[in-house]
Structures are given as structure tokens and as C-alpha cells.
Amino acid sequence: GDSVTQMEGPVTLSEEAFLTINCTYTATGYPSLFWYVQYPGEGLQLLLKATKADDKGSNKGFEATYRKETTSFHLEKGSVQVSDSAVYFCALRESNAGNMLTFGGGTRLMVKP
Amino acid sequence: EAGVTQSPTHLIKTRGQQATLRCSPISGHTSVYWYQQALGLGLQFLLWYDEGEERNRGNFPPRFSGRQFPNYSSELNVNALELEDSALYLCASSNPPSDYGYTFGSGTRLTVV
């Protein structure tokens, strides 16, 4: 079945550091890929998405590129802020699975001033 | 446009009791998804409803059940509560097929004592 694997956290960075959160997936078809963010005490919010190979999703300074050859969708940001501290979830939607999303285990990011 | 709303925000129950959690999707969304997020863990898929029918079910015992009403709102019922049912229960909605993923509510924090 489909699966999503994320790097385990927590990831602790200083403000203005470069961020990478790794995400790899296993799918039988051609999935759409998503990153969600969960701030403390809140539900998940869609951060960015990519629907086909080589697409780059971007939002709020975050970027991720759909790499079919490496089945990856790593999240990056050039300069993190304290306000980026949250849990980040990678997810995929299989093209033949209706609208079901499969989530990774989440990665907690802590940014220190 | 109102987002996905969940009620109550917090719920405290005694072991063995029943809990009912409610979710109102975004207007026009026909699918509702329920997830359990235990402390420190990722999202565990519970149930998916679309057009009033249960479409998929996660690996949870039968005491977790739900339904979707004609207005697409949904209820999650948990019978015979156990201490390990304490978690954040997240509801999400979408309008399949969609490459916009889900829109999540802020969740119901269920505490079983």
C-alpha cells in the first residue's frame, strides 16, 4: 500500500538557518503530494502541494519539488523564523484512491531566537 | 466562508462512557474525514464519509463509529471509552476529486479519566 516516510524530529534550528525536512513516499500510481503544517493547539493547514513530477510547490518561503526518480518531496526554507515552529506533515493522494490522503508521521520543528 | 467547525473543543469523559464529536464541513464539501492524533504521535485515519456513505475505515475497533447527515455534517461516536482513547480528534472536509487536499478543523480534545 501507499506510505509516506518523514525524518524523525525534533529538528532544532537557530533563527535564519536553512531548513530541510526529508519526505519519501511509496505509491503504485502517480500521486499528488502535499505538505501540511500544524501550529500548537491547532488543526492542520495546507502549506503547499505538487500534482505531477518536477512540479515545485511554494508558499510562505517554503518550497518542495516533486521528484519522481527519487520518490521524494523534501520541504525546504532558506531562512526560518521562530514563528515557523510547528509540526510538519508530508502526505500523498493516489490518483486511483478517490480523495484519500496518506500522511507521514510528522516532524516537529523548533526554531530558537 | 466558514471553515470546518468541530464541537466541542474539549471533552472530558469517564472510562466506559460514550463520547460524541461533531463536525460541520465547508459549504459545498461532500466528504468528511476523521483522524485521531494521540499525544506525540502522527495522524491515524479513522473514517471517511462521502455523500452519506462510509467509504473507508481505518484500523480501529467497532466501538469507533460515525455517520454523515444529509447536510454533510458528521458525527463520530466512541463507545466504551478507554484511557488510550484520549487524543485530539481532527475532522477534515474536501470536495472530491480535488488536488487541494483537505481542509481541517481545529479538533476536539478528548480526555478520558
PDB file of C-alpha atoms in Angstrom:
ATOM      1  CA  GLY A   1       0.000   0.000   0.000  1.00  0.00           C
ATOM      2  CA  ASP A   2       0.858   3.651  -0.121  1.00  0.00           C
ATOM      3  CA  SER A   3       3.144   5.072   2.532  1.00  0.00           C
ATOM      4  CA  VAL A   4       4.959   8.272   3.434  1.00  0.00           C
ATOM      5  CA  THR A   5       8.171   8.405   5.464  1.00  0.00           C
ATOM      6  CA  GLN A   6       9.444  11.563   7.105  1.00  0.00           C
ATOM      7  CA  MET A   7      12.612  12.264   9.011  1.00  0.00           C
ATOM      8  CA  GLU A   8      12.127  11.950  12.737  1.00  0.00           C
ATOM      9  CA  GLY A   9      12.243  15.060  14.831  1.00  0.00           C
ATOM     10  CA  PRO A  10      12.522  17.190  16.620  1.00  0.00           C
ATOM     11  CA  VAL A  11      14.541  19.378  14.312  1.00  0.00           C
ATOM     12  CA  THR A  12      16.040  22.267  16.260  1.00  0.00           C
ATOM     13  CA  LEU A  13      17.432  25.264  14.367  1.00  0.00           C
ATOM     14  CA  SER A  14      18.510  28.795  15.116  1.00  0.00           C
ATOM     15  CA  GLU A  15      16.626  31.659  13.532  1.00  0.00           C
ATOM     16  CA  GLU A  16      17.683  32.356   9.919  1.00  0.00           C
ATOM     17  CA  ALA A  17      19.099  28.837   9.458  1.00  0.00           C
ATOM     18  CA  PHE A  18      18.345  26.734   6.378  1.00  0.00           C
ATOM     19  CA  LEU A  19      15.666  24.086   6.784  1.00  0.00           C
ATOM     20  CA  THR A  20      15.281  20.725   5.095  1.00  0.00           C
ATOM     21  CA  ILE A  21      12.698  18.151   6.170  1.00  0.00           C
ATOM     22  CA  ASN A  22      13.001  14.933   4.195  1.00  0.00           C
ATOM     23  CA  CYS A  23       9.958  13.109   2.845  1.00  0.00           C
ATOM     24  CA  THR A  24       9.921   9.982   0.693  1.00  0.00           C
ATOM     25  CA  TYR A  25       6.930   8.029  -0.496  1.00  0.00           C
ATOM     26  CA  THR A  26       5.816   4.698  -1.870  1.00  0.00           C
ATOM     27  CA  ALA A  27       2.902   4.631  -4.286  1.00  0.00           C
ATOM     28  CA  THR A  28       1.741   2.434  -7.141  1.00  0.00           C
ATOM     29  CA  GLY A  29       0.447   5.222  -9.360  1.00  0.00           C
ATOM     30  CA  TYR A  30       1.069   8.916  -9.857  1.00  0.00           C
ATOM     31  CA  PRO A  31       0.203  10.610  -6.587  1.00  0.00           C
ATOM     32  CA  SER A  32      -0.294  14.241  -5.717  1.00  0.00           C
ATOM     33  CA  LEU A  33       1.947  15.366  -2.859  1.00  0.00           C
ATOM     34  CA  PHE A  34       1.246  17.792  -0.028  1.00  0.00           C
ATOM     35  CA  TRP A  35       2.872  19.426   2.953  1.00  0.00           C
ATOM     36  CA  TYR A  36       0.684  20.385   5.908  1.00  0.00           C
ATOM     37  CA  VAL A  37       1.670  22.410   8.971  1.00  0.00           C
ATOM     38  CA  GLN A  38       0.187  22.168  12.456  1.00  0.00           C
ATOM     39  CA  TYR A  39       0.824  25.055  14.846  1.00  0.00           C
ATOM     40  CA  PRO A  40       0.464  24.384  18.578  1.00  0.00           C
ATOM     41  CA  GLY A  41      -3.130  23.823  19.614  1.00  0.00           C
ATOM     42  CA  GLU A  42      -4.488  23.986  16.077  1.00  0.00           C
ATOM     43  CA  GLY A  43      -5.576  21.706  13.249  1.00  0.00           C
ATOM     44  CA  LEU A  44      -3.566  21.106  10.106  1.00  0.00           C
ATOM     45  CA  GLN A  45      -3.211  23.734   7.395  1.00  0.00           C
ATOM     46  CA  LEU A  46      -2.241  23.066   3.797  1.00  0.00           C
ATOM     47  CA  LEU A  47       1.193  24.594   3.231  1.00  0.00           C
ATOM     48  CA  LEU A  48       1.933  23.616  -0.381  1.00  0.00           C
ATOM     49  CA  LYS A  49       1.268  20.955  -2.975  1.00  0.00           C
ATOM     50  CA  ALA A  50       2.526  19.460  -6.233  1.00  0.00           C
ATOM     51  CA  THR A  51       0.460  17.341  -8.572  1.00  0.00           C
ATOM     52  CA  LYS A  52       2.975  15.959 -11.068  1.00  0.00           C
ATOM     53  CA  ALA A  53       6.641  15.150 -11.443  1.00  0.00           C
ATOM     54  CA  ASP A  54       9.050  18.121 -11.389  1.00  0.00           C
ATOM     55  CA  ASP A  55       6.347  20.464 -10.088  1.00  0.00           C
ATOM     56  CA  LYS A  56       7.535  22.823  -7.367  1.00  0.00           C
ATOM     57  CA  GLY A  57       5.100  23.860  -4.679  1.00  0.00           C
ATOM     58  CA  SER A  58       5.829  27.032  -2.738  1.00  0.00           C
ATOM     59  CA  ASN A  59       4.218  29.145  -0.030  1.00  0.00           C
ATOM     60  CA  LYS A  60       5.403  31.482   2.739  1.00  0.00           C
ATOM     61  CA  GLY A  61       9.051  30.960   1.750  1.00  0.00           C
ATOM     62  CA  PHE A  62       8.735  27.156   1.881  1.00  0.00           C
ATOM     63  CA  GLU A  63       9.391  25.064  -1.233  1.00  0.00           C
ATOM     64  CA  ALA A  64       9.208  21.398  -2.200  1.00  0.00           C
ATOM     65  CA  THR A  65       9.881  19.739  -5.553  1.00  0.00           C
ATOM     66  CA  TYR A  66       8.155  16.543  -6.693  1.00  0.00           C
ATOM     67  CA  ARG A  67      10.996  14.160  -7.594  1.00  0.00           C
ATOM     68  CA  LYS A  68       9.608  11.032  -9.187  1.00  0.00           C
ATOM     69  CA  GLU A  69      13.035   9.482  -9.790  1.00  0.00           C
ATOM     70  CA  THR A  70      13.842   9.545  -6.082  1.00  0.00           C
ATOM     71  CA  THR A  71      10.184   9.366  -4.878  1.00  0.00           C
ATOM     72  CA  SER A  72      10.821  12.376  -2.681  1.00  0.00           C
ATOM     73  CA  PHE A  73       9.176  15.667  -1.761  1.00  0.00           C
ATOM     74  CA  HIS A  74      11.596  17.355   0.640  1.00  0.00           C
ATOM     75  CA  LEU A  75      10.496  20.589   2.320  1.00  0.00           C
ATOM     76  CA  GLU A  76      12.976  23.489   2.329  1.00  0.00           C
ATOM     77  CA  LYS A  77      13.143  27.058   3.572  1.00  0.00           C
ATOM     78  CA  GLY A  78      16.107  29.348   3.205  1.00  0.00           C
ATOM     79  CA  SER A  79      15.751  31.259   6.471  1.00  0.00           C
ATOM     80  CA  VAL A  80      13.493  30.012   9.244  1.00  0.00           C
ATOM     81  CA  GLN A  81      11.809  32.199  11.842  1.00  0.00           C
ATOM     82  CA  VAL A  82      10.689  31.461  15.378  1.00  0.00           C
ATOM     83  CA  SER A  83       7.110  31.597  14.089  1.00  0.00           C
ATOM     84  CA  ASP A  84       7.822  28.575  11.847  1.00  0.00           C
ATOM     85  CA  SER A  85       7.995  26.345  14.938  1.00  0.00           C
ATOM     86  CA  ALA A  86       5.331  23.717  14.307  1.00  0.00           C
ATOM     87  CA  VAL A  87       4.796  20.107  13.251  1.00  0.00           C
ATOM     88  CA  TYR A  88       5.072  19.451   9.516  1.00  0.00           C
ATOM     89  CA  PHE A  89       3.297  16.557   7.786  1.00  0.00           C
ATOM     90  CA  CYS A  90       4.007  15.185   4.340  1.00  0.00           C
ATOM     91  CA  ALA A  91       1.089  13.479   2.572  1.00  0.00           C
ATOM     92  CA  LEU A  92       0.148  11.876  -0.715  1.00  0.00           C
ATOM     93  CA  ARG A  93      -3.070  11.275  -2.632  1.00  0.00           C
ATOM     94  CA  GLU A  94      -3.104   8.361  -5.023  1.00  0.00           C
ATOM     95  CA  SER A  95      -4.755   9.087  -8.332  1.00  0.00           C
ATOM     96  CA  ASN A  96      -6.842   5.911  -8.080  1.00  0.00           C
ATOM     97  CA  ALA A  97      -7.808   6.210  -4.415  1.00  0.00           C
ATOM     98  CA  GLY A  98     -10.539   8.792  -4.561  1.00  0.00           C
ATOM     99  CA  ASN A  99      -9.546  11.636  -2.307  1.00  0.00           C
ATOM    100  CA  MET A 100      -7.840   9.628   0.426  1.00  0.00           C
ATOM    101  CA  LEU A 101      -4.711  11.202   1.866  1.00  0.00           C
ATOM    102  CA  THR A 102      -1.934   9.135   3.409  1.00  0.00           C
ATOM    103  CA  PHE A 103       0.135  11.071   5.973  1.00  0.00           C
ATOM    104  CA  GLY A 104       3.668  10.704   7.200  1.00  0.00           C
ATOM    105  CA  GLY A 105       4.391  10.630  10.907  1.00  0.00           C
ATOM    106  CA  GLY A 106       5.110  14.343  11.197  1.00  0.00           C
ATOM    107  CA  THR A 107       8.301  16.241  12.001  1.00  0.00           C
ATOM    108  CA  ARG A 108       8.451  18.760  14.823  1.00  0.00           C
ATOM    109  CA  LEU A 109      10.475  21.895  14.057  1.00  0.00           C
ATOM    110  CA  MET A 110      11.719  24.101  16.875  1.00  0.00           C
ATOM    111  CA  VAL A 111      13.325  27.420  15.949  1.00  0.00           C
ATOM    112  CA  LYS A 112      15.269  29.259  18.631  1.00  0.00           C
ATOM    113  CA  PRO A 113      15.928  33.001  18.584  1.00  0.00           C
TER     114      PRO A 113
ATOM    115  CA  GLU B   1     -16.517  31.414   4.040  1.00  0.00           C
ATOM    116  CA  ALA B   2     -16.706  29.459   7.278  1.00  0.00           C
ATOM    117  CA  GLY B   3     -14.091  26.775   7.714  1.00  0.00           C
ATOM    118  CA  VAL B   4     -14.505  23.294   9.094  1.00  0.00           C
ATOM    119  CA  THR B   5     -16.012  23.583  12.556  1.00  0.00           C
ATOM    120  CA  GLN B   6     -15.773  20.974  15.271  1.00  0.00           C
ATOM    121  CA  SER B   7     -17.558  20.754  18.586  1.00  0.00           C
ATOM    122  CA  PRO B   8     -16.969  20.575  21.407  1.00  0.00           C
ATOM    123  CA  THR B   9     -13.449  21.959  21.634  1.00  0.00           C
ATOM    124  CA  HIS B  10     -12.719  19.947  24.743  1.00  0.00           C
ATOM    125  CA  LEU B  11     -14.477  16.905  26.175  1.00  0.00           C
ATOM    126  CA  ILE B  12     -13.779  15.073  29.406  1.00  0.00           C
ATOM    127  CA  LYS B  13     -15.339  11.648  29.900  1.00  0.00           C
ATOM    128  CA  THR B  14     -15.030   8.784  32.324  1.00  0.00           C
ATOM    129  CA  ARG B  15     -13.775   5.384  31.230  1.00  0.00           C
ATOM    130  CA  GLY B  16     -16.676   3.274  29.935  1.00  0.00           C
ATOM    131  CA  GLN B  17     -18.798   6.247  28.877  1.00  0.00           C
ATOM    132  CA  GLN B  18     -19.672   7.268  25.321  1.00  0.00           C
ATOM    133  CA  ALA B  19     -18.406  10.353  23.513  1.00  0.00           C
ATOM    134  CA  THR B  20     -19.991  12.127  20.559  1.00  0.00           C
ATOM    135  CA  LEU B  21     -17.940  14.522  18.465  1.00  0.00           C
ATOM    136  CA  ARG B  22     -19.402  16.710  15.724  1.00  0.00           C
ATOM    137  CA  CYS B  23     -18.064  18.210  12.537  1.00  0.00           C
ATOM    138  CA  SER B  24     -19.500  20.675  10.028  1.00  0.00           C
ATOM    139  CA  PRO B  25     -17.664  20.713   6.693  1.00  0.00           C
ATOM    140  CA  ILE B  26     -17.042  23.670   4.460  1.00  0.00           C
ATOM    141  CA  SER B  27     -20.142  24.551   2.466  1.00  0.00           C
ATOM    142  CA  GLY B  28     -20.170  22.505  -0.738  1.00  0.00           C
ATOM    143  CA  HIS B  29     -17.808  19.829   0.534  1.00  0.00           C
ATOM    144  CA  THR B  30     -19.352  16.372   0.448  1.00  0.00           C
ATOM    145  CA  SER B  31     -16.548  14.336   2.023  1.00  0.00           C
ATOM    146  CA  VAL B  32     -15.685  14.252   5.710  1.00  0.00           C
ATOM    147  CA  TYR B  33     -12.650  12.504   7.198  1.00  0.00           C
ATOM    148  CA  TRP B  34     -11.880  11.729  10.826  1.00  0.00           C
ATOM    149  CA  TYR B  35      -8.380  11.310  12.241  1.00  0.00           C
ATOM    150  CA  GLN B  36      -7.060  10.531  15.696  1.00  0.00           C
ATOM    151  CA  GLN B  37      -3.893  12.259  16.868  1.00  0.00           C
ATOM    152  CA  ALA B  38      -2.625  10.879  20.143  1.00  0.00           C
ATOM    153  CA  LEU B  39      -0.078  12.913  22.049  1.00  0.00           C
ATOM    154  CA  GLY B  40       3.309  12.880  20.337  1.00  0.00           C
ATOM    155  CA  LEU B  41       2.114  10.666  17.505  1.00  0.00           C
ATOM    156  CA  GLY B  42       1.082  11.173  13.920  1.00  0.00           C
ATOM    157  CA  LEU B  43      -2.344  11.104  12.371  1.00  0.00           C
ATOM    158  CA  GLN B  44      -4.229   7.831  12.430  1.00  0.00           C
ATOM    159  CA  PHE B  45      -7.020   7.588   9.864  1.00  0.00           C
ATOM    160  CA  LEU B  46     -10.383   6.677  11.370  1.00  0.00           C
ATOM    161  CA  LEU B  47     -13.244   7.112   8.896  1.00  0.00           C
ATOM    162  CA  TRP B  48     -14.156   8.640   5.558  1.00  0.00           C
ATOM    163  CA  TYR B  49     -17.735   9.600   4.653  1.00  0.00           C
ATOM    164  CA  ASP B  50     -18.918  10.841   1.297  1.00  0.00           C
ATOM    165  CA  GLU B  51     -22.484  11.545   0.204  1.00  0.00           C
ATOM    166  CA  GLY B  52     -23.788   9.960   3.386  1.00  0.00           C
ATOM    167  CA  GLU B  53     -21.954   6.672   2.937  1.00  0.00           C
ATOM    168  CA  GLU B  54     -18.944   5.249   4.766  1.00  0.00           C
ATOM    169  CA  ARG B  55     -16.230   4.927   2.091  1.00  0.00           C
ATOM    170  CA  ASN B  56     -13.290   3.709   4.097  1.00  0.00           C
ATOM    171  CA  ARG B  57     -12.377   2.791   7.622  1.00  0.00           C
ATOM    172  CA  GLY B  58      -9.056   2.708   9.428  1.00  0.00           C
ATOM    173  CA  ASN B  59      -7.746   0.025  11.738  1.00  0.00           C
ATOM    174  CA  PHE B  60      -9.877   0.878  14.758  1.00  0.00           C
ATOM    175  CA  PRO B  61     -12.271  -1.307  16.781  1.00  0.00           C
ATOM    176  CA  PRO B  62     -16.030  -1.238  16.057  1.00  0.00           C
ATOM    177  CA  ARG B  63     -16.684   0.926  19.108  1.00  0.00           C
ATOM    178  CA  PHE B  64     -15.486   3.788  16.906  1.00  0.00           C
ATOM    179  CA  SER B  65     -18.361   4.611  14.598  1.00  0.00           C
ATOM    180  CA  GLY B  66     -19.935   7.560  12.890  1.00  0.00           C
ATOM    181  CA  ARG B  67     -22.357   8.837  10.359  1.00  0.00           C
ATOM    182  CA  GLN B  68     -22.860  11.609   7.879  1.00  0.00           C
ATOM    183  CA  PHE B  69     -26.084  13.557   7.702  1.00  0.00           C
ATOM    184  CA  PRO B  70     -27.930  14.828   4.584  1.00  0.00           C
ATOM    185  CA  ASN B  71     -26.384  18.281   5.119  1.00  0.00           C
ATOM    186  CA  TYR B  72     -22.938  16.555   5.036  1.00  0.00           C
ATOM    187  CA  SER B  73     -22.160  17.245   8.678  1.00  0.00           C
ATOM    188  CA  SER B  74     -20.815  14.273  10.572  1.00  0.00           C
ATOM    189  CA  GLU B  75     -20.695  12.665  13.992  1.00  0.00           C
ATOM    190  CA  LEU B  76     -18.013  10.459  15.454  1.00  0.00           C
ATOM    191  CA  ASN B  77     -19.122   8.204  18.293  1.00  0.00           C
ATOM    192  CA  VAL B  78     -16.755   6.391  20.593  1.00  0.00           C
ATOM    193  CA  ASN B  79     -18.371   3.819  22.878  1.00  0.00           C
ATOM    194  CA  ALA B  80     -16.966   2.143  25.975  1.00  0.00           C
ATOM    195  CA  LEU B  81     -14.231   4.752  26.298  1.00  0.00           C
ATOM    196  CA  GLU B  82     -10.767   3.612  27.302  1.00  0.00           C
ATOM    197  CA  LEU B  83      -7.942   5.702  28.714  1.00  0.00           C
ATOM    198  CA  GLU B  84      -5.946   5.314  25.495  1.00  0.00           C
ATOM    199  CA  ASP B  85      -8.754   6.981  23.532  1.00  0.00           C
ATOM    200  CA  SER B  86      -7.518  10.284  24.949  1.00  0.00           C
ATOM    201  CA  ALA B  87      -6.379  12.237  21.904  1.00  0.00           C
ATOM    202  CA  LEU B  88      -7.053  15.132  19.579  1.00  0.00           C
ATOM    203  CA  TYR B  89      -9.710  14.146  17.054  1.00  0.00           C
ATOM    204  CA  LEU B  90      -9.441  16.032  13.802  1.00  0.00           C
ATOM    205  CA  CYS B  91     -12.111  16.353  11.173  1.00  0.00           C
ATOM    206  CA  ALA B  92     -11.385  17.409   7.600  1.00  0.00           C
ATOM    207  CA  SER B  93     -13.524  18.023   4.556  1.00  0.00           C
ATOM    208  CA  SER B  94     -12.994  18.085   0.810  1.00  0.00           C
ATOM    209  CA  ASN B  95     -14.929  18.087  -2.429  1.00  0.00           C
ATOM    210  CA  PRO B  96     -13.595  15.141  -4.406  1.00  0.00           C
ATOM    211  CA  PRO B  97     -11.923  14.816  -6.714  1.00  0.00           C
ATOM    212  CA  SER B  98      -9.606  17.512  -5.511  1.00  0.00           C
ATOM    213  CA  ASP B  99      -5.935  18.267  -5.711  1.00  0.00           C
ATOM    214  CA  TYR B 100      -6.338  20.777  -2.924  1.00  0.00           C
ATOM    215  CA  GLY B 101      -6.175  18.140  -0.247  1.00  0.00           C
ATOM    216  CA  TYR B 102      -8.264  18.559   2.838  1.00  0.00           C
ATOM    217  CA  THR B 103      -9.340  21.492   4.977  1.00  0.00           C
ATOM    218  CA  PHE B 104      -9.014  20.624   8.640  1.00  0.00           C
ATOM    219  CA  GLY B 105     -10.906  21.792  11.672  1.00  0.00           C
ATOM    220  CA  SER B 106      -9.155  22.706  14.911  1.00  0.00           C
ATOM    221  CA  GLY B 107     -10.092  19.436  16.542  1.00  0.00           C
ATOM    222  CA  THR B 108     -11.782  18.121  19.665  1.00  0.00           C
ATOM    223  CA  ARG B 109      -9.509  17.278  22.574  1.00  0.00           C
ATOM    224  CA  LEU B 110     -10.975  14.189  24.243  1.00  0.00           C
ATOM    225  CA  THR B 111      -9.680  13.291  27.693  1.00  0.00           C
ATOM    226  CA  VAL B 112     -10.739  10.015  29.285  1.00  0.00           C
ATOM    227  CA  VAL B 113     -10.224   9.785  33.038  1.00  0.00           C
TER     228      VAL B 113
END
